[in-house]
CSV table of C-alpha atoms in Angstrom, one decimal:
chain,number,residue,atom,x,y,z
A,1,MET,CA,-59.7,-96.4,-12.8
A,2,THR,CA,-60.4,-93.9,-15.6
A,3,THR,CA,-59.5,-90.3,-15.5
A,4,ALA,CA,-63.3,-89.4,-15.4
A,5,VAL,CA,-63.7,-91.5,-12.2
A,6,GLN,CA,-60.6,-89.9,-10.6
A,7,GLU,CA,-61.8,-86.4,-11.3
A,8,LYS,CA,-64.4,-86.3,-8.6
A,9,LEU,CA,-62.1,-87.3,-5.8
A,10,LEU,CA,-59.4,-84.9,-7.1
A,11,SER,CA,-61.8,-81.9,-7.4
A,12,PRO,CA,-62.0,-79.0,-4.9
A,13,LEU,CA,-64.8,-78.9,-2.3
A,14,THR,CA,-66.3,-76.2,-0.1
A,15,LEU,CA,-67.5,-77.4,3.3
A,16,GLY,CA,-68.9,-74.3,5.0
A,17,ALA,CA,-66.0,-72.0,5.6
A,18,LEU,CA,-63.5,-74.8,4.8
A,19,GLU,CA,-62.0,-74.8,1.3
A,20,LEU,CA,-60.6,-78.3,0.4
A,21,ARG,CA,-58.2,-78.6,-2.5
A,22,HIS,CA,-59.5,-82.1,-3.1
A,23,ARG,CA,-61.9,-84.6,-1.5
A,24,LEU,CA,-59.4,-87.0,0.2
A,25,VAL,CA,-59.6,-86.4,4.0
A,26,MET,CA,-57.5,-87.7,6.8
A,27,ALA,CA,-59.8,-89.5,9.3
A,28,PRO,CA,-59.3,-88.9,13.0
A,29,LEU,CA,-56.8,-91.4,14.3
A,30,THR,CA,-55.8,-92.2,17.9
A,31,ARG,CA,-52.0,-92.1,18.1
A,32,LEU,CA,-51.1,-91.2,21.7
A,33,ARG,CA,-48.1,-89.0,21.2
A,34,ALA,CA,-48.9,-86.1,23.5
A,35,ASP,CA,-47.0,-85.5,26.7
A,36,GLU,CA,-48.2,-86.7,30.1
A,37,ASP,CA,-50.3,-83.5,30.5
A,38,GLY,CA,-51.9,-83.8,27.1
A,39,VAL,CA,-49.8,-81.1,25.5
A,40,PRO,CA,-49.0,-81.8,21.8
A,41,THR,CA,-45.3,-82.4,21.1
A,42,ASP,CA,-42.9,-81.6,18.3
A,43,LEU,CA,-43.6,-85.1,17.0
A,44,GLN,CA,-47.2,-84.2,16.4
A,45,VAL,CA,-46.2,-81.0,14.7
A,46,GLU,CA,-44.1,-83.0,12.3
A,47,HIS,CA,-46.7,-85.7,11.8
A,48,TYR,CA,-49.6,-83.4,10.8
A,49,ALA,CA,-47.4,-81.1,8.7
A,50,GLN,CA,-46.2,-84.2,6.7
A,51,ARG,CA,-49.8,-84.9,5.8
A,52,ALA,CA,-50.9,-81.3,4.9
A,53,SER,CA,-51.3,-82.2,1.2
A,54,LEU,CA,-54.5,-84.1,2.1
A,55,GLY,CA,-57.7,-82.1,1.4
A,56,MET,CA,-58.4,-81.8,5.1
A,57,ILE,CA,-56.9,-83.2,8.3
A,58,ILE,CA,-59.2,-84.2,11.2
A,59,THR,CA,-57.1,-84.7,14.3
A,60,GLU,CA,-57.2,-87.4,16.8
A,61,GLY,CA,-59.9,-87.2,19.5
A,62,THR,CA,-58.9,-84.5,22.0
A,63,TRP,CA,-60.3,-84.0,25.5
A,64,PRO,CA,-61.9,-80.7,26.3
A,65,VAL,CA,-61.8,-81.3,30.1
A,66,ARG,CA,-59.6,-83.7,32.1
A,67,GLU,CA,-62.7,-85.7,33.2
A,68,GLY,CA,-63.2,-86.5,29.5
A,69,ARG,CA,-59.7,-88.0,29.0
A,70,THR,CA,-59.6,-91.6,27.8
A,71,TRP,CA,-56.0,-92.5,27.0
A,72,VAL,CA,-52.5,-92.1,28.3
A,73,GLY,CA,-50.8,-89.9,25.7
A,74,GLN,CA,-54.1,-88.4,24.4
A,75,PRO,CA,-53.9,-84.6,23.8
A,76,GLY,CA,-56.2,-82.1,25.4
A,77,ILE,CA,-57.5,-78.6,24.5
A,78,GLU,CA,-58.3,-77.4,28.0
A,79,THR,CA,-55.4,-75.3,29.1
A,80,GLN,CA,-53.3,-72.5,27.7
A,81,ALA,CA,-50.4,-75.0,27.3
A,82,HIS,CA,-52.7,-77.1,25.1
A,83,ILE,CA,-53.6,-74.1,23.0
A,84,ASP,CA,-50.0,-73.1,22.6
A,85,GLY,CA,-49.0,-76.7,21.7
A,86,TRP,CA,-51.7,-77.1,19.1
A,87,ARG,CA,-50.9,-73.6,17.7
A,88,LYS,CA,-47.5,-75.0,16.6
A,89,VAL,CA,-49.3,-77.8,14.8
A,90,THR,CA,-51.8,-75.6,13.0
A,91,ASP,CA,-49.1,-73.1,12.0
A,92,ALA,CA,-47.0,-75.9,10.5
A,93,VAL,CA,-50.0,-77.4,8.6
A,94,HIS,CA,-51.1,-74.0,7.3
A,95,GLU,CA,-47.6,-73.1,6.2
A,96,ALA,CA,-47.6,-76.3,4.2
A,97,GLY,CA,-50.9,-75.3,2.6
A,98,GLY,CA,-53.2,-77.6,4.6
A,99,THR,CA,-56.6,-77.4,6.3
A,100,ILE,CA,-57.0,-78.8,9.8
A,101,VAL,CA,-60.0,-79.5,12.1
A,102,LEU,CA,-59.8,-80.5,15.7
A,103,GLN,CA,-61.9,-83.4,16.9
A,104,ILE,CA,-63.3,-82.8,20.4
A,105,MET,CA,-63.9,-86.0,22.3
A,106,HIS,CA,-65.3,-86.6,25.8
A,107,GLY,CA,-64.7,-90.3,26.6
A,108,GLY,CA,-67.4,-90.6,29.2
A,109,ARG,CA,-67.3,-94.1,30.7
A,110,ILE,CA,-64.4,-95.1,28.5
A,111,SER,CA,-62.0,-93.8,31.1
A,112,HIS,CA,-60.7,-94.5,34.6
A,113,PRO,CA,-60.3,-92.4,37.7
A,114,LEU,CA,-56.5,-92.7,37.2
A,115,LEU,CA,-57.0,-91.0,33.8
A,116,SER,CA,-59.8,-88.6,34.5
A,117,GLY,CA,-58.1,-87.0,37.5
A,118,THR,CA,-61.4,-86.4,39.3
A,119,GLY,CA,-61.9,-89.7,41.1
A,120,ARG,CA,-64.8,-90.7,38.9
A,121,VAL,CA,-65.9,-91.3,35.3
A,122,VAL,CA,-69.2,-90.2,33.9
A,123,ALA,CA,-71.9,-91.6,31.6
A,124,PRO,CA,-75.6,-91.4,31.0
A,125,SER,CA,-76.2,-94.4,33.2
A,126,ALA,CA,-74.3,-96.3,35.9
A,127,ILE,CA,-73.4,-99.1,33.5
A,128,ALA,CA,-69.7,-100.1,33.1
A,129,ALA,CA,-68.3,-100.5,29.6
A,130,PRO,CA,-67.2,-104.0,28.8
A,131,GLY,CA,-63.6,-105.1,29.0
A,132,GLU,CA,-60.5,-103.3,30.2
A,133,ILE,CA,-58.8,-99.9,29.8
A,134,ARG,CA,-55.1,-99.1,30.0
A,135,THR,CA,-54.3,-96.8,32.9
A,136,PRO,CA,-50.9,-95.3,34.0
A,137,GLU,CA,-50.7,-98.3,36.3
A,138,GLY,CA,-51.6,-100.9,33.8
A,139,LYS,CA,-54.8,-102.5,32.5
A,140,ALA,CA,-57.9,-102.3,34.7
A,141,GLU,CA,-61.6,-103.2,34.4
A,142,HIS,CA,-63.8,-100.4,33.3
A,143,PRO,CA,-65.3,-98.9,36.4
A,144,VAL,CA,-69.0,-98.3,37.0
A,145,PRO,CA,-69.5,-94.7,36.0
A,146,HIS,CA,-71.3,-91.9,37.7
A,147,ALA,CA,-74.7,-91.4,36.0
A,148,LEU,CA,-74.8,-87.7,35.1
A,149,GLU,CA,-77.5,-85.8,37.0
A,150,ASN,CA,-79.8,-83.6,34.9
A,151,GLN,CA,-78.2,-80.4,36.4
A,152,GLU,CA,-74.8,-81.6,35.3
A,153,ILE,CA,-75.7,-81.8,31.6
A,154,PRO,CA,-75.1,-78.1,30.9
A,155,GLY,CA,-71.6,-78.5,32.1
A,156,ILE,CA,-70.9,-81.2,29.5
A,157,VAL,CA,-72.3,-78.9,26.8
A,158,GLU,CA,-70.1,-76.1,28.1
A,159,ALA,CA,-67.0,-78.3,28.0
A,160,PHE,CA,-67.5,-78.9,24.3
A,161,VAL,CA,-68.1,-75.1,23.7
A,162,GLN,CA,-64.9,-74.2,25.6
A,163,GLY,CA,-63.0,-76.8,23.7
A,164,ALA,CA,-64.2,-75.4,20.4
A,165,GLN,CA,-63.3,-71.8,21.4
A,166,HIS,CA,-59.9,-73.0,22.5
A,167,ALA,CA,-59.5,-74.8,19.2
A,168,ARG,CA,-60.1,-71.6,17.2
A,169,ALA,CA,-57.7,-69.8,19.5
A,170,ALA,CA,-55.1,-72.5,18.6
A,171,GLY,CA,-55.6,-71.8,14.9
A,172,PHE,CA,-57.8,-74.7,13.8
A,173,ASP,CA,-60.0,-74.1,10.8
A,174,GLY,CA,-62.9,-75.8,12.5
A,175,VAL,CA,-63.9,-78.5,14.9
A,176,GLN,CA,-65.5,-81.9,14.9
A,177,ILE,CA,-67.7,-83.1,17.7
A,178,HIS,CA,-67.1,-86.8,18.5
A,179,GLY,CA,-70.5,-88.4,18.6
A,180,ALA,CA,-69.3,-91.9,17.6
A,181,ASN,CA,-67.5,-95.1,18.6
A,182,GLY,CA,-68.9,-95.6,22.1
A,183,TYR,CA,-67.7,-92.3,23.7
A,184,LEU,CA,-69.9,-90.0,25.8
A,185,LEU,CA,-72.3,-88.6,23.2
A,186,HIS,CA,-72.7,-92.0,21.6
A,187,GLN,CA,-73.3,-93.5,25.0
A,188,PHE,CA,-76.3,-91.2,25.2
A,189,THR,CA,-77.5,-92.2,21.8
A,190,SER,CA,-77.2,-96.0,22.3
A,191,PRO,CA,-80.1,-97.7,24.1
A,192,THR,CA,-77.7,-100.2,25.7
A,193,SER,CA,-75.6,-97.6,27.5
A,194,ASN,CA,-78.4,-95.1,28.1
A,195,GLN,CA,-81.1,-96.4,30.6
A,196,ARG,CA,-82.2,-92.9,31.7
A,197,GLU,CA,-85.9,-92.0,32.2
A,198,ASP,CA,-85.6,-88.2,31.9
A,199,ASP,CA,-85.4,-85.9,28.9
A,200,TYR,CA,-82.1,-87.5,27.9
A,201,GLY,CA,-83.2,-91.1,27.8
A,202,GLY,CA,-85.9,-93.5,26.7
A,203,SER,CA,-87.1,-92.5,23.3
A,204,PRO,CA,-84.9,-92.1,20.3
A,205,GLN,CA,-85.5,-88.4,20.3
A,206,ASN,CA,-84.4,-88.1,23.9
A,207,ARG,CA,-81.3,-90.2,23.4
A,208,ALA,CA,-80.3,-88.0,20.4
A,209,ARG,CA,-80.9,-84.8,22.4
A,210,LEU,CA,-77.4,-84.3,23.9
A,211,SER,CA,-75.6,-84.7,20.6
A,212,VAL,CA,-77.9,-82.0,19.1
A,213,GLU,CA,-77.6,-79.7,22.1
A,214,VAL,CA,-73.8,-79.9,22.0
A,215,THR,CA,-73.6,-79.4,18.3
A,216,ARG,CA,-76.0,-76.4,18.4
A,217,ALA,CA,-74.0,-74.7,21.2
A,218,VAL,CA,-70.7,-75.2,19.5
A,219,ALA,CA,-72.1,-73.9,16.2
A,220,GLU,CA,-73.4,-70.8,18.0
A,221,ALA,CA,-70.0,-70.3,19.6
A,222,ILE,CA,-67.7,-70.6,16.6
A,223,GLY,CA,-70.0,-70.6,13.6
A,224,ALA,CA,-71.9,-73.5,12.1
A,225,ASP,CA,-69.8,-73.2,8.9
A,226,ARG,CA,-66.8,-74.4,11.0
A,227,THR,CA,-68.6,-77.1,13.0
A,228,SER,CA,-69.1,-80.8,12.2
A,229,ILE,CA,-70.0,-84.0,14.0
A,230,ARG,CA,-68.9,-87.5,13.6
A,231,LEU,CA,-71.3,-90.4,13.9
A,232,SER,CA,-71.0,-94.2,13.7
A,233,PRO,CA,-74.6,-95.6,13.4
A,234,GLN,CA,-74.8,-99.3,14.3
A,235,HIS,CA,-71.0,-99.6,14.6
A,236,ASP,CA,-71.6,-101.5,17.8
A,237,ILE,CA,-68.4,-100.8,19.7
A,238,GLN,CA,-67.3,-100.4,23.3
A,239,GLY,CA,-70.7,-101.5,24.5
A,240,ALA,CA,-72.7,-98.7,22.7
A,241,LEU,CA,-74.8,-101.1,20.7
A,242,GLU,CA,-77.6,-100.3,18.2
A,243,THR,CA,-78.7,-103.7,17.0
A,244,ASP,CA,-82.4,-102.8,16.4
A,245,ASP,CA,-82.5,-101.5,12.8
A,246,ALA,CA,-85.8,-99.7,13.2
A,247,ASP,CA,-84.7,-98.0,16.4
A,248,ALA,CA,-81.4,-97.0,14.9
A,249,LEU,CA,-83.1,-95.5,11.9
A,250,THR,CA,-85.6,-93.6,14.1
A,251,THR,CA,-82.8,-92.4,16.4
A,252,TYR,CA,-80.4,-91.1,13.7
A,253,THR,CA,-83.3,-89.5,11.8
A,254,ALA,CA,-84.2,-87.6,15.0
A,255,LEU,CA,-80.6,-86.6,15.4
A,256,ALA,CA,-80.4,-85.5,11.8
A,257,GLU,CA,-83.6,-83.5,12.2
A,258,GLY,CA,-82.0,-81.7,15.1
A,259,LEU,CA,-78.9,-80.9,13.1
A,260,ALA,CA,-80.7,-79.8,9.9
A,261,PRO,CA,-81.5,-76.2,11.0
A,262,LEU,CA,-77.9,-75.5,12.0
A,263,GLY,CA,-76.3,-75.4,8.6
A,264,LEU,CA,-73.2,-77.5,9.6
A,265,ALA,CA,-70.0,-77.5,7.5
A,266,PHE,CA,-70.3,-81.3,7.2
A,267,VAL,CA,-71.4,-84.5,8.9
A,268,ASP,CA,-68.8,-87.3,9.1
A,269,VAL,CA,-70.1,-90.8,9.2
A,270,LEU,CA,-68.2,-94.0,9.9
A,271,SER,CA,-70.0,-97.0,8.4
A,272,ALA,CA,-69.3,-100.1,6.4
A,273,ASP,CA,-72.4,-99.4,4.3
A,274,LEU,CA,-72.2,-95.7,3.3
A,275,ALA,CA,-74.6,-96.3,0.5
A,276,GLY,CA,-77.2,-97.9,2.7
A,277,ALA,CA,-80.6,-96.4,3.7
A,278,LEU,CA,-79.5,-95.5,7.3
A,279,VAL,CA,-76.5,-93.4,6.2
A,280,GLN,CA,-78.2,-91.8,3.2
A,281,THR,CA,-81.4,-91.0,5.2
A,282,LEU,CA,-79.2,-89.3,7.8
A,283,ARG,CA,-77.4,-87.4,5.0
A,284,ARG,CA,-80.6,-86.3,3.4
A,285,VAL,CA,-82.4,-85.2,6.6
A,286,ALA,CA,-79.4,-83.4,8.0
A,287,GLY,CA,-78.9,-81.5,4.8
A,288,ALA,CA,-75.2,-81.2,5.2
A,289,PRO,CA,-72.3,-82.4,3.1
A,290,LEU,CA,-71.3,-86.0,3.9
A,291,VAL,CA,-67.7,-87.0,4.7
A,292,GLY,CA,-67.7,-90.8,4.7
A,293,ASN,CA,-65.3,-93.3,6.2
A,294,SER,CA,-65.9,-96.9,5.2
A,295,GLY,CA,-62.9,-98.3,7.0
A,296,PHE,CA,-62.3,-99.4,10.6
A,297,GLY,CA,-62.4,-103.2,10.6
A,298,VAL,CA,-61.2,-103.0,7.0
A,299,VAL,CA,-58.9,-100.7,5.1
A,300,THR,CA,-60.3,-98.2,2.7
A,301,THR,CA,-58.5,-98.7,-0.6
A,302,ARG,CA,-57.8,-96.3,-3.4
A,303,GLU,CA,-60.3,-98.0,-5.7
A,304,GLU,CA,-63.1,-97.8,-3.1
A,305,ALA,CA,-62.3,-94.1,-2.3
A,306,LEU,CA,-62.5,-93.3,-6.0
A,307,ARG,CA,-65.7,-95.2,-6.4
A,308,LEU,CA,-67.4,-93.6,-3.4
A,309,ALA,CA,-66.6,-90.1,-4.7
A,310,ALA,CA,-67.4,-90.8,-8.3
A,311,GLU,CA,-70.8,-92.4,-7.5
A,312,GLY,CA,-71.7,-89.5,-5.2
A,313,THR,CA,-72.2,-91.8,-2.2
A,314,VAL,CA,-70.2,-89.2,-0.2
A,315,ASP,CA,-69.0,-85.7,-0.8
A,316,ALA,CA,-65.5,-86.5,0.5
A,317,VAL,CA,-63.8,-89.7,1.6
A,318,ALA,CA,-62.0,-90.0,5.0
A,319,VAL,CA,-59.2,-92.6,5.2
A,320,GLY,CA,-57.2,-93.8,8.2
A,321,ARG,CA,-54.5,-96.4,7.8
A,322,ALA,CA,-53.4,-95.3,4.3
A,323,ALA,CA,-53.0,-91.8,5.7
A,324,ILE,CA,-50.9,-93.2,8.6
A,325,ALA,CA,-48.5,-95.0,6.3
A,326,ASN,CA,-48.2,-92.5,3.5
A,327,PRO,CA,-47.6,-88.8,4.4
A,328,ASP,CA,-48.0,-88.0,0.7
A,329,LEU,CA,-51.1,-90.2,0.2
A,330,PHE,CA,-52.8,-87.7,-2.2
A,331,ARG,CA,-49.9,-87.8,-4.6
A,332,ARG,CA,-49.7,-91.6,-4.4
A,333,TRP,CA,-53.4,-92.0,-5.2
A,334,GLU,CA,-53.5,-89.3,-7.8
A,335,GLU,CA,-50.6,-90.9,-9.7
A,336,ASP,CA,-51.5,-94.5,-8.8
A,337,LEU,CA,-48.1,-95.1,-7.1
A,338,GLY,CA,-47.2,-97.7,-4.6
A,339,GLU,CA,-48.0,-97.4,-0.9
A,340,ASN,CA,-45.9,-98.0,2.2
A,341,GLU,CA,-46.9,-101.0,4.3
A,342,THR,CA,-48.8,-100.0,7.5
A,343,ARG,CA,-47.2,-101.1,10.8
A,344,PRO,CA,-50.1,-101.7,13.2
A,345,GLU,CA,-47.7,-102.6,16.1
A,346,SER,CA,-46.6,-99.0,16.2
A,347,PHE,CA,-50.0,-97.3,16.2
A,348,TYR,CA,-50.1,-96.6,19.9
A,349,VAL,CA,-46.7,-97.1,21.3
A,350,GLY,CA,-45.4,-93.5,21.3
A,351,GLY,CA,-42.3,-92.1,19.7
A,352,ALA,CA,-41.3,-91.4,16.1
A,353,ARG,CA,-41.4,-95.1,15.0
A,354,GLY,CA,-44.5,-95.7,12.9
A,355,TYR,CA,-45.5,-92.0,13.3
A,356,THR,CA,-43.1,-89.7,11.5
A,357,ASP,CA,-40.7,-92.2,9.9
A,358,TYR,CA,-42.9,-93.3,6.9
A,359,PRO,CA,-41.1,-92.1,3.8
A,360,ALA,CA,-42.7,-90.0,1.0
A,361,TRP,CA,-42.5,-91.4,-2.5
A,362,GLN,CA,-39.0,-91.1,-4.0
A,363,GLY,CA,-39.1,-90.2,-7.7
């Protein structure tokens, strides 16, 4: 790649109140290293601080209330202990010169009563997710969730608001609302997981409503210039399917229309086709900077990241596995150095192996 192509990815970027030294972003990555109560550990402090040279870090999905918990080892942002634990992370990242945003994630039906701690899991409709989930007692079938009643919806909105306020108290530069990948907000957006007949179901506009309401409430609570949302249109994962192209375009256009007046810091989209009409329409209508992540089933390479930035397909590029394996990824991509080999078998196992033991470039 030529220097001219590299310049865009390497250039600074302002996203609302967030100042990025360059446009290479760490995507949110489930790693499951918190303690049994969801409090971040010293391992997480080290892991995130190691990666502070990236333009911005977006953390792993973090539950705002226990009922929104999805995984054993997943961190929370509900209690003072969570705030204090995350404060150690943000202090370390800031001391190293980095910018860090907390992703707030309510898992909805991607959970189990043994994880949620409330004897139930919740969703837009009483439709179980496909497959199994790992609980403290081993794998189990996804249970049929409780269909949220209309009067319970404000409590979901408030959970995200509280999580955002706690994130700011913990020192995060901003927050990202998880509206993607088959979790609660995406369960409302998808016509296969949302069979409601009230104001939150049926039409594309109604199915987009909760994501807009949550984002608006969070933006009002902590500032739109520190608020973002992650979306994964037609990613078709965990039973939140969007197979009808016309319906998906209408739904995400409606969602973007709801976001447009807010003045968000950025919208983060996971899609294998970031240049396609669906993503670019969402970008244009929302009127917010686009952080794009093309990887999930495939790895985002250095060459692809440089191209996406140089062509203006996105304003910044979020990468996952390369950021896992290379704590100094920005330097490696800036200087076109070699990369460590990613070890997928250690992604979710806990401990330092495959988490904090990847070496920086020697030389």
